[in-house]
Coordinates of C-alpha atoms in Angstrom, one line a residue:
M8 CA -16.6 -23.6 -22.7
L9 CA -13.3 -22.8 -20.9
K10 CA -12.5 -20.2 -23.6
R11 CA -15.8 -18.5 -23.0
I12 CA -15.3 -18.5 -19.2
S13 CA -11.7 -17.2 -19.7
A14 CA -13.0 -14.4 -21.9
Q15 CA -15.0 -13.0 -19.0
F16 CA -11.8 -12.4 -17.0
A17 CA -9.1 -9.7 -17.4
H18 CA -6.2 -9.8 -19.8
D19 CA -4.3 -6.9 -18.3
D20 CA -0.6 -6.6 -18.9
V21 CA 2.3 -4.2 -18.1
K22 CA 2.4 -2.4 -21.4
A23 CA 1.3 1.2 -21.6
G24 CA -2.4 1.2 -22.6
G25 CA -4.1 3.6 -24.9
A26 CA -6.9 6.1 -24.2
A27 CA -9.4 3.3 -24.0
E28 CA -7.7 1.9 -20.9
R29 CA -7.8 5.3 -19.1
T30 CA -11.2 4.7 -17.6
M31 CA -10.7 6.2 -14.1
G32 CA -12.3 9.6 -13.7
L33 CA -12.1 11.7 -10.5
R34 CA -15.0 9.9 -8.8
R35 CA -13.7 6.4 -9.5
T36 CA -10.1 7.3 -8.5
F37 CA -11.3 8.9 -5.3
M38 CA -13.6 5.9 -4.5
L39 CA -10.9 3.3 -5.3
W40 CA -8.4 4.9 -2.9
L41 CA -11.1 5.5 -0.3
A42 CA -11.9 1.8 -0.3
A43 CA -8.2 0.8 -0.5
N44 CA -7.2 1.8 3.0
M45 CA -10.5 1.4 4.7
V46 CA -9.2 -1.9 5.8
V47 CA -9.0 -3.9 9.0
T48 CA -5.2 -3.7 9.2
T49 CA -5.3 0.1 9.0
L50 CA -8.1 0.2 11.5
L51 CA -6.3 -2.1 13.9
T52 CA -3.1 -0.1 13.5
G53 CA -5.0 2.7 15.1
T54 CA -5.6 0.5 18.2
L55 CA -1.8 0.4 18.7
F56 CA -1.6 4.1 19.6
V57 CA -3.8 4.5 22.6
P58 CA -2.9 4.5 25.5
G59 CA 0.7 4.7 24.4
V60 CA 0.0 8.3 23.5
S61 CA -3.1 10.3 24.3
Y62 CA -6.2 10.1 22.0
G63 CA -5.7 13.7 20.8
T64 CA -2.0 13.1 20.0
A65 CA -2.9 9.8 18.2
V66 CA -5.4 11.6 15.9
L67 CA -2.9 14.4 15.2
M68 CA -0.1 12.0 14.3
I69 CA -2.6 10.1 12.1
V70 CA -3.4 13.3 10.2
L71 CA 0.2 14.6 9.9
G72 CA 1.6 11.2 8.9
T73 CA -1.1 10.6 6.3
L74 CA -0.5 14.0 4.7
V75 CA 3.2 13.3 4.4
G76 CA 2.8 9.7 3.2
V77 CA 0.1 10.5 0.6
T78 CA 2.5 13.0 -1.0
V79 CA 4.9 10.1 -2.0
L80 CA 1.9 7.9 -2.9
A81 CA 0.4 10.5 -5.2
L82 CA 3.7 11.4 -6.9
V83 CA 4.5 7.8 -7.7
G84 CA 1.0 7.3 -8.9
N85 CA 1.5 10.4 -11.1
M86 CA 4.4 8.7 -12.8
G87 CA 2.0 5.9 -13.7
T88 CA -0.5 8.3 -15.2
R89 CA 2.2 10.0 -17.3
T90 CA 3.8 6.9 -18.6
G91 CA 1.0 4.3 -18.5
M92 CA 3.3 1.9 -16.7
P93 CA 2.8 0.1 -13.4
T94 CA 5.0 0.8 -10.3
M95 CA 7.4 -2.0 -10.6
V96 CA 8.1 -1.4 -14.3
L97 CA 8.8 2.2 -13.5
T98 CA 11.7 1.1 -11.1
R99 CA 13.6 0.1 -14.3
G100 CA 14.0 3.7 -15.2
S101 CA 16.1 4.4 -12.2
F102 CA 17.5 1.0 -11.1
G103 CA 18.1 -0.4 -14.6
A104 CA 16.4 -2.9 -16.9
R105 CA 17.7 -5.8 -14.7
G106 CA 18.0 -3.9 -11.4
G107 CA 14.3 -3.0 -11.5
K108 CA 13.5 -6.7 -11.1
F109 CA 14.7 -6.7 -7.5
P110 CA 12.0 -4.3 -6.2
A111 CA 9.5 -6.4 -8.1
V112 CA 10.5 -9.6 -6.3
L113 CA 10.4 -7.8 -3.0
N114 CA 7.0 -6.3 -3.8
L115 CA 5.6 -9.7 -4.7
A116 CA 6.7 -11.0 -1.3
V117 CA 5.4 -8.0 0.6
L118 CA 2.0 -8.1 -1.1
M119 CA 1.7 -11.8 -0.4
G120 CA 2.3 -11.0 3.2
W121 CA -0.3 -8.3 3.2
S122 CA -2.8 -10.7 1.7
W123 CA -2.2 -13.3 4.3
I124 CA -2.5 -10.9 7.2
Q125 CA -5.8 -9.3 5.9
A126 CA -7.4 -12.6 4.9
L127 CA -6.6 -14.1 8.3
L128 CA -8.0 -11.1 10.1
A129 CA -11.2 -11.4 8.1
G130 CA -11.4 -15.1 8.8
I131 CA -11.0 -14.5 12.5
T132 CA -13.6 -11.8 12.6
V133 CA -16.2 -13.7 10.6
N134 CA -15.6 -16.8 12.6
Y135 CA -16.1 -14.9 15.9
A136 CA -19.4 -13.4 14.6
V137 CA -20.7 -16.8 13.4
E138 CA -19.6 -18.6 16.5
S139 CA -21.4 -16.0 18.6
F140 CA -24.7 -16.8 16.8
T141 CA -24.4 -20.5 16.0
G142 CA -21.7 -22.0 18.1
F143 CA -19.9 -23.2 14.9
S144 CA -16.2 -22.3 14.7
S145 CA -13.6 -22.7 12.0
V146 CA -11.1 -19.9 11.4
A147 CA -9.5 -21.8 8.6
L148 CA -12.7 -22.3 6.7
F149 CA -13.8 -18.7 6.9
T150 CA -10.3 -17.5 6.0
V151 CA -10.3 -19.6 2.9
L152 CA -13.8 -18.4 1.9
C153 CA -12.8 -14.8 2.4
Q154 CA -9.6 -14.9 0.4
G155 CA -11.2 -17.2 -2.2
T156 CA -13.8 -14.5 -2.9
V157 CA -11.0 -11.9 -3.2
V158 CA -9.2 -14.0 -5.8
L159 CA -12.4 -14.3 -7.8
L160 CA -12.9 -10.5 -7.8
A161 CA -9.2 -9.9 -8.8
L162 CA -9.6 -12.1 -11.9
F163 CA -11.7 -9.4 -13.5
G164 CA -8.7 -7.0 -13.6
H165 CA -8.7 -3.3 -13.1
R166 CA -12.0 -2.7 -14.9
G167 CA -13.8 -5.1 -12.5
I168 CA -12.1 -3.5 -9.5
E169 CA -13.1 0.0 -10.6
R170 CA -16.7 -1.1 -10.8
I171 CA -17.0 -2.7 -7.3
E172 CA -14.7 -0.5 -5.2
P173 CA -17.0 2.6 -5.2
Y174 CA -19.9 0.5 -3.7
L175 CA -17.7 -1.1 -1.1
A176 CA -16.3 2.3 -0.2
L177 CA -19.8 3.8 0.4
V178 CA -20.8 0.8 2.6
L179 CA -17.6 1.0 4.6
V180 CA -18.0 4.7 5.3
G181 CA -21.6 4.2 6.4
L182 CA -20.7 1.4 8.8
A183 CA -17.7 3.4 10.2
A184 CA -20.1 6.3 10.8
Y185 CA -22.4 3.9 12.7
V186 CA -19.5 2.7 15.0
L187 CA -18.4 6.3 15.7
F188 CA -22.0 7.3 16.5
R189 CA -22.2 4.4 19.0
V190 CA -19.0 5.6 20.7
F191 CA -19.8 9.3 20.9
S192 CA -23.4 8.7 22.0
Q193 CA -21.9 7.3 25.2
F194 CA -18.6 9.1 25.7
S195 CA -17.4 12.6 24.8
L196 CA -14.1 13.7 23.2
A197 CA -13.0 14.9 26.6
D198 CA -13.6 11.4 28.0
L199 CA -11.4 9.8 25.3
G200 CA -8.8 12.5 25.6
G201 CA -8.7 11.9 29.4
I202 CA -7.5 8.3 29.2
P203 CA -4.1 8.2 31.0
V204 CA -1.1 7.7 28.9
D205 CA 0.9 4.6 29.6
P206 CA 4.6 5.3 29.0
S207 CA 5.6 1.7 29.7
L208 CA 4.2 0.7 26.3
G209 CA 7.1 2.5 24.7
F210 CA 4.9 4.2 22.1
T211 CA 5.8 7.8 21.4
P212 CA 4.3 10.4 19.0
A213 CA 7.3 10.0 16.7
I214 CA 6.8 6.2 16.4
A215 CA 3.0 6.7 15.8
F216 CA 3.9 9.2 13.0
D217 CA 6.4 6.8 11.5
V218 CA 3.9 4.0 11.5
V219 CA 1.4 6.1 9.7
V220 CA 3.9 7.2 7.0
A221 CA 5.1 3.6 6.6
T222 CA 1.5 2.6 5.9
A223 CA 1.4 5.0 3.0
I224 CA 4.7 3.7 1.7
S225 CA 3.2 0.1 1.8
W226 CA 0.4 1.3 -0.5
T227 CA 2.8 3.2 -2.8
V228 CA 3.9 -0.1 -4.3
L229 CA 0.4 -0.2 -6.0
S230 CA -0.1 3.5 -6.8
A231 CA 1.0 3.5 -10.4
D232 CA -0.6 0.1 -11.0
F233 CA -4.0 1.8 -10.7
N234 CA -3.3 5.4 -11.5
R235 CA -1.9 4.6 -14.9
N236 CA -5.6 4.1 -15.8
A237 CA -6.5 7.6 -14.6
K238 CA -7.9 9.9 -17.3
G239 CA -5.4 12.6 -16.5
Q240 CA -2.8 13.9 -14.1
R241 CA -5.1 16.2 -12.2
T242 CA -7.7 13.4 -11.9
G243 CA -5.1 11.0 -10.6
I244 CA -3.5 13.3 -8.0
L245 CA -6.7 14.8 -6.6
G246 CA -8.5 11.4 -6.5
T247 CA -5.6 9.7 -4.8
V248 CA -4.9 12.5 -2.2
G249 CA -8.6 12.9 -1.4
G250 CA -9.4 9.2 -1.3
Y251 CA -6.4 7.9 0.5
T252 CA -6.3 10.7 3.1
S253 CA -10.0 10.3 3.9
S254 CA -9.8 6.5 4.2
T255 CA -6.6 6.5 6.3
V256 CA -7.6 9.2 8.7
L257 CA -11.1 7.7 9.1
S258 CA -9.9 4.1 9.5
M259 CA -7.0 4.7 11.9
T260 CA -9.0 7.2 14.0
L261 CA -11.8 4.6 14.1
G262 CA -9.2 2.1 15.5
A263 CA -7.9 4.6 18.1
T264 CA -11.6 5.4 19.0
A265 CA -12.5 1.7 19.3
I266 CA -9.7 0.9 21.7
S267 CA -10.5 4.0 23.7
Y268 CA -14.1 2.9 23.9
A269 CA -13.1 -0.5 25.2
I270 CA -10.9 1.1 27.8
L271 CA -13.6 3.4 29.0
S272 CA -16.2 0.7 29.0
G273 CA -14.1 -1.6 31.1
G274 CA -14.3 -4.4 28.5
T275 CA -11.6 -6.5 26.9
V276 CA -8.7 -4.4 25.7
A277 CA -6.6 -6.2 23.0
V278 CA -4.6 -4.3 20.5
F279 CA -4.5 -5.5 16.9
D280 CA -7.3 -8.0 17.6
P281 CA -10.4 -7.8 15.3
T282 CA -12.6 -9.6 17.8
L283 CA -12.3 -6.3 19.9
L284 CA -14.5 -4.7 17.3
V285 CA -17.1 -7.4 17.1
E286 CA -17.3 -7.7 20.9
N287 CA -17.9 -4.0 21.4
F288 CA -19.8 -3.1 18.2
G289 CA -21.6 -6.2 17.1
F290 CA -22.3 -7.6 13.6
A291 CA -21.9 -4.2 12.0
A292 CA -18.2 -4.3 12.9
A293 CA -17.8 -7.8 11.5
L294 CA -19.3 -6.5 8.3
V295 CA -16.8 -3.6 8.2
V296 CA -13.9 -6.0 8.5
F297 CA -15.2 -8.5 5.9
L298 CA -16.0 -5.8 3.3
S299 CA -12.8 -4.0 3.9
V300 CA -10.8 -7.1 3.2
M301 CA -12.8 -7.8 0.0
A302 CA -12.0 -4.2 -1.1
T303 CA -8.3 -4.1 -0.2
N304 CA -7.1 -7.7 -0.9
T305 CA -8.6 -7.5 -4.4
L306 CA -6.2 -4.6 -5.1
V307 CA -3.3 -6.5 -3.4
V308 CA -3.8 -9.7 -5.5
Y309 CA -4.0 -7.6 -8.6
G310 CA -0.8 -5.9 -7.6
M311 CA 0.9 -9.2 -7.1
V312 CA 0.0 -10.2 -10.7
M313 CA 1.4 -6.9 -12.0
S314 CA 4.7 -7.5 -10.1
Y315 CA 4.9 -10.9 -11.6
L316 CA 4.3 -9.6 -15.1
N317 CA 7.1 -7.1 -14.6
L318 CA 9.4 -10.2 -14.1
N319 CA 7.8 -12.1 -17.0
P320 CA 6.1 -9.6 -19.4
R321 CA 5.2 -12.2 -21.9
S322 CA 3.0 -14.1 -19.5
G323 CA -0.8 -13.8 -19.6
F324 CA -2.9 -12.4 -16.7
L325 CA -5.1 -15.3 -15.8
A326 CA -2.7 -18.1 -15.0
P327 CA -0.4 -16.0 -12.6
A328 CA -3.6 -14.6 -11.0
L329 CA -4.8 -18.1 -10.2
V330 CA -1.5 -19.4 -9.0
L331 CA -0.7 -16.4 -6.8
G332 CA -4.3 -16.3 -5.6
G333 CA -4.0 -20.0 -4.6
I334 CA -0.8 -19.3 -2.7
S335 CA -2.5 -16.3 -0.9
I336 CA -5.3 -18.6 0.2
V337 CA -3.0 -21.3 1.6
G338 CA -0.6 -18.8 3.2
A339 CA -3.4 -17.0 5.0
L340 CA -3.8 -20.1 7.3
W341 CA -0.5 -19.2 9.0
Q342 CA -1.7 -17.5 12.1
G343 CA 1.8 -16.7 13.5
I344 CA 2.2 -13.8 11.0
L345 CA -0.1 -11.6 13.1
D346 CA 2.5 -11.5 16.0
R347 CA 5.0 -9.8 13.7
F348 CA 2.8 -7.1 12.1
L349 CA 4.7 -4.0 13.2
D350 CA 8.0 -5.6 12.3
F351 CA 6.5 -6.5 8.9
L352 CA 5.4 -2.8 8.4
F353 CA 8.8 -1.4 9.3
L354 CA 10.4 -4.0 7.1
I355 CA 8.4 -2.6 4.2
G356 CA 9.8 0.8 5.1
T357 CA 13.3 -0.5 5.2
F358 CA 13.1 -1.9 1.7
F359 CA 10.8 0.5 -0.1
V360 CA 11.4 4.0 1.4
P361 CA 14.8 4.2 -0.4
V362 CA 13.3 2.8 -3.6
F363 CA 10.7 5.5 -3.8
A364 CA 13.2 8.3 -2.9
I365 CA 15.4 7.2 -5.8
M366 CA 12.4 6.8 -8.2
L367 CA 11.1 10.3 -7.5
A368 CA 14.6 11.9 -7.6
D369 CA 15.3 10.3 -10.9
Y370 CA 12.0 11.0 -12.6
F371 CA 11.1 14.4 -11.4
I372 CA 14.6 15.9 -11.0
L373 CA 17.1 14.2 -13.2
R374 CA 14.7 13.2 -16.1
R375 CA 12.5 16.3 -15.7
G376 CA 9.4 14.2 -15.7
R377 CA 10.1 12.2 -18.8
Y378 CA 10.7 8.5 -19.5
L379 CA 10.7 6.6 -22.8
A380 CA 7.8 4.3 -21.8
E381 CA 8.4 1.8 -24.6
D382 CA 12.1 1.4 -23.5
L383 CA 11.1 0.5 -19.9
L384 CA 10.3 -3.0 -21.1
K385 CA 13.4 -3.4 -23.2
G386 CA 16.7 -4.9 -22.3
R387 CA 20.1 -4.2 -23.7
D388 CA 18.7 -2.3 -26.6
G389 CA 16.8 0.1 -24.4
A390 CA 17.5 3.5 -22.9
Y391 CA 17.7 2.1 -19.3
W392 CA 20.4 -0.6 -19.6
F393 CA 23.0 1.6 -17.9
S394 CA 25.9 -0.8 -16.9
G395 CA 25.0 -4.4 -17.5
G396 CA 21.3 -3.6 -16.7
F397 CA 22.0 -1.9 -13.4
N398 CA 22.3 1.8 -12.5
P399 CA 25.3 2.1 -10.2
A400 CA 24.1 5.4 -8.7
A401 CA 20.7 4.0 -7.7
W402 CA 22.2 0.8 -6.2
A403 CA 24.8 2.7 -4.2
A404 CA 22.2 5.1 -2.8
Y405 CA 19.8 2.2 -2.2
I406 CA 22.3 0.1 -0.2
V407 CA 23.1 3.1 2.0
G408 CA 19.4 4.0 2.5
A409 CA 18.2 0.5 3.2
G410 CA 21.1 0.0 5.6
L411 CA 20.3 3.2 7.5
A412 CA 16.6 2.3 7.6
F413 CA 17.4 -1.1 9.1
Y414 CA 19.8 0.4 11.6
W415 CA 17.4 3.1 12.7
T416 CA 14.4 0.8 13.0
Q417 CA 15.8 -2.5 14.3
I418 CA 19.1 -1.7 16.0
S419 CA 19.2 1.9 17.3
P420 CA 15.7 3.5 16.7
L421 CA 15.6 7.2 16.1
S422 CA 13.5 9.3 18.5
L423 CA 12.0 11.1 15.5
G424 CA 11.3 8.0 13.5
A425 CA 13.3 6.7 10.5
T426 CA 11.1 7.0 7.5
L427 CA 11.6 10.7 6.6
P428 CA 15.3 10.9 7.5
V429 CA 15.9 7.8 5.3
F430 CA 13.8 9.2 2.5
F431 CA 15.5 12.6 2.3
L432 CA 19.0 11.2 2.8
T433 CA 18.6 8.6 0.0
F434 CA 17.0 11.3 -2.2
A435 CA 19.9 13.6 -1.8
L436 CA 22.6 10.9 -2.0
Y437 CA 21.2 9.6 -5.3
L438 CA 21.2 13.0 -6.8
A439 CA 24.8 13.6 -5.6
I440 CA 26.1 10.3 -6.9
S441 CA 24.3 10.7 -10.2
F442 CA 25.8 14.2 -10.6
V443 CA 29.3 12.9 -10.0
L444 CA 28.9 9.9 -12.4
S445 CA 27.4 12.1 -15.1
R446 CA 30.4 14.5 -14.9
R447 CA 32.7 11.6 -15.2
S448 CA 30.8 10.2 -18.2
A449 CA 30.8 13.6 -19.9
T450 CA 34.6 13.9 -19.3
A451 CA 35.1 10.4 -20.8
G452 CA 32.8 11.2 -23.8
Q453 CA 30.2 8.6 -23.0
P454 CA 26.6 9.4 -24.1
E455 CA 23.9 10.0 -21.6
P456 CA 20.7 7.8 -21.7
R457 CA 18.1 9.1 -24.2
E458 CA 15.4 11.5 -22.9
A459 CA 11.8 11.0 -23.7
P460 CA 9.7 13.5 -25.6
R461 CA 7.1 15.2 -23.5
R462 CA 3.9 13.3 -24.3
E463 CA 1.7 13.1 -21.2
P464 CA -2.0 13.1 -20.3
V465 CA -3.0 16.3 -18.5

C-alpha cells in the first residue's frame, strides 16, 4: 500500500537527466516563471515604494530593475539547460566540490525563510477573509492548511509542478486584471501620479531599483533547478525572460497601485500587509494571495529538496521533501519574521549576488560555456577538486564581494544601491584572481582543470 502511494510521488534527483526529462517547452517555461513571481511577497514589495517615491517612478524602477535582474536569472538558468544540473550543484564548478556545499546550505536556509514568510502571509489573508464572513479566526490553522497543501503539491516533483503552474498563472493574471480594473475605474493615472512623495520614509529610486534586482537574485537560486528541464536553450531563455518579467512587473505594479488606491480612498494604509488587499478589493484579492502562495511555495519547497540533495546526492526525493516540508509548516507559525522582510531580502543579496557573479564569470568567460557535468558530482577524482575541494580564486572574490555587499547595505548604504556594484566588482575580481593564479600554475607546470566537450541542447 505504502509502496503504491510512494510510486505516485516524484523521484527527482540532482543527476543530469536525459531527453525524457526535458519536458518544458516554451509555453510551460513561460507559464512556470509567470506563476513563480506572481506571489504575495512580490506584490506587497510594491506597496513599499509609494509614497516613498512617486507612482510613476516606482513603476519605472520596477521595469528597469526587473530587466536587469532577469538577465542574471536567465543566464544561470541557461547553465542548467546546458548541463542538466540544478543551481546548487553548478556552484561546485566555480567554488569547488566541497566549496559548493556552502551556497547550498545558505540556499536551504533562505528558501526555508521564503516559505515561512509566504505561508504566513497566505494564512493571515485567508484568516482575514474567513473572519469577515463567519467571525471565526485562527491564523495558525489557516497557515498550516496553506503550507500543508503546498508540501503535498511539491511531492509530485517537477512534472507535477509543470502541470499545475500554467493553470495557476492564468487564474492569477485574471484576478490581477480585475483588481487593476477596479482601481482605474475610480482613479486615473494622473490621480495616482499626483500622490505627494514623502521623503521622510527614506525610500529613494535607487533603493527601489535595488530591491527589485534583489528580488530577481532571490529567484535565481532556483533558476537552473527548473530550467534544466527545458527542451532547449532558446526555449529556456525566452520562457524565463518573458514569464519572469511579466509576473514581476505586473505583481509589483499591482502592489504599488493597491497602496496608491488605499491612499486616494482614504482607507487603511499599511505597507507589506496582505489585509490591505482584502479590505480594499474583497474576496478576489484573498484568492490572488492564496493561489499565488500555492504556485510559488511549491517551487520553493522543491528547491529546498534540490539543495539538500546537493549536500547528500544519494538520498531519495520523498523523505527530504516530507521532513523539509514539515519544518516549513512549523516555522511559518513564527509571525515575527514579517517585521524583518526587507532585511531578509537584502541579506539574500549579500550572500548570493557574489555567488552568481562568480558562477557566470567562471562558466561563460573562463570555461567558455562548458562544464563536465558528470564531474560536478564527483569529489577528489573529479575535475573540480581544485585545492582540497575549494577554489581559492572563487573564495577570495566571494569574501570581498560579500563583505562589500554587507557594508554597502547594512553599514554605509550606497546612494545608487549595492547590488550592481557588488556584482560587477566580484565578477571582475574573480576573473583577475583566476588569471593570476592560472599564470602561476602554468609557470609551476601544474595542469589546468579538464575542459568539457561541447555537448549542449540548442
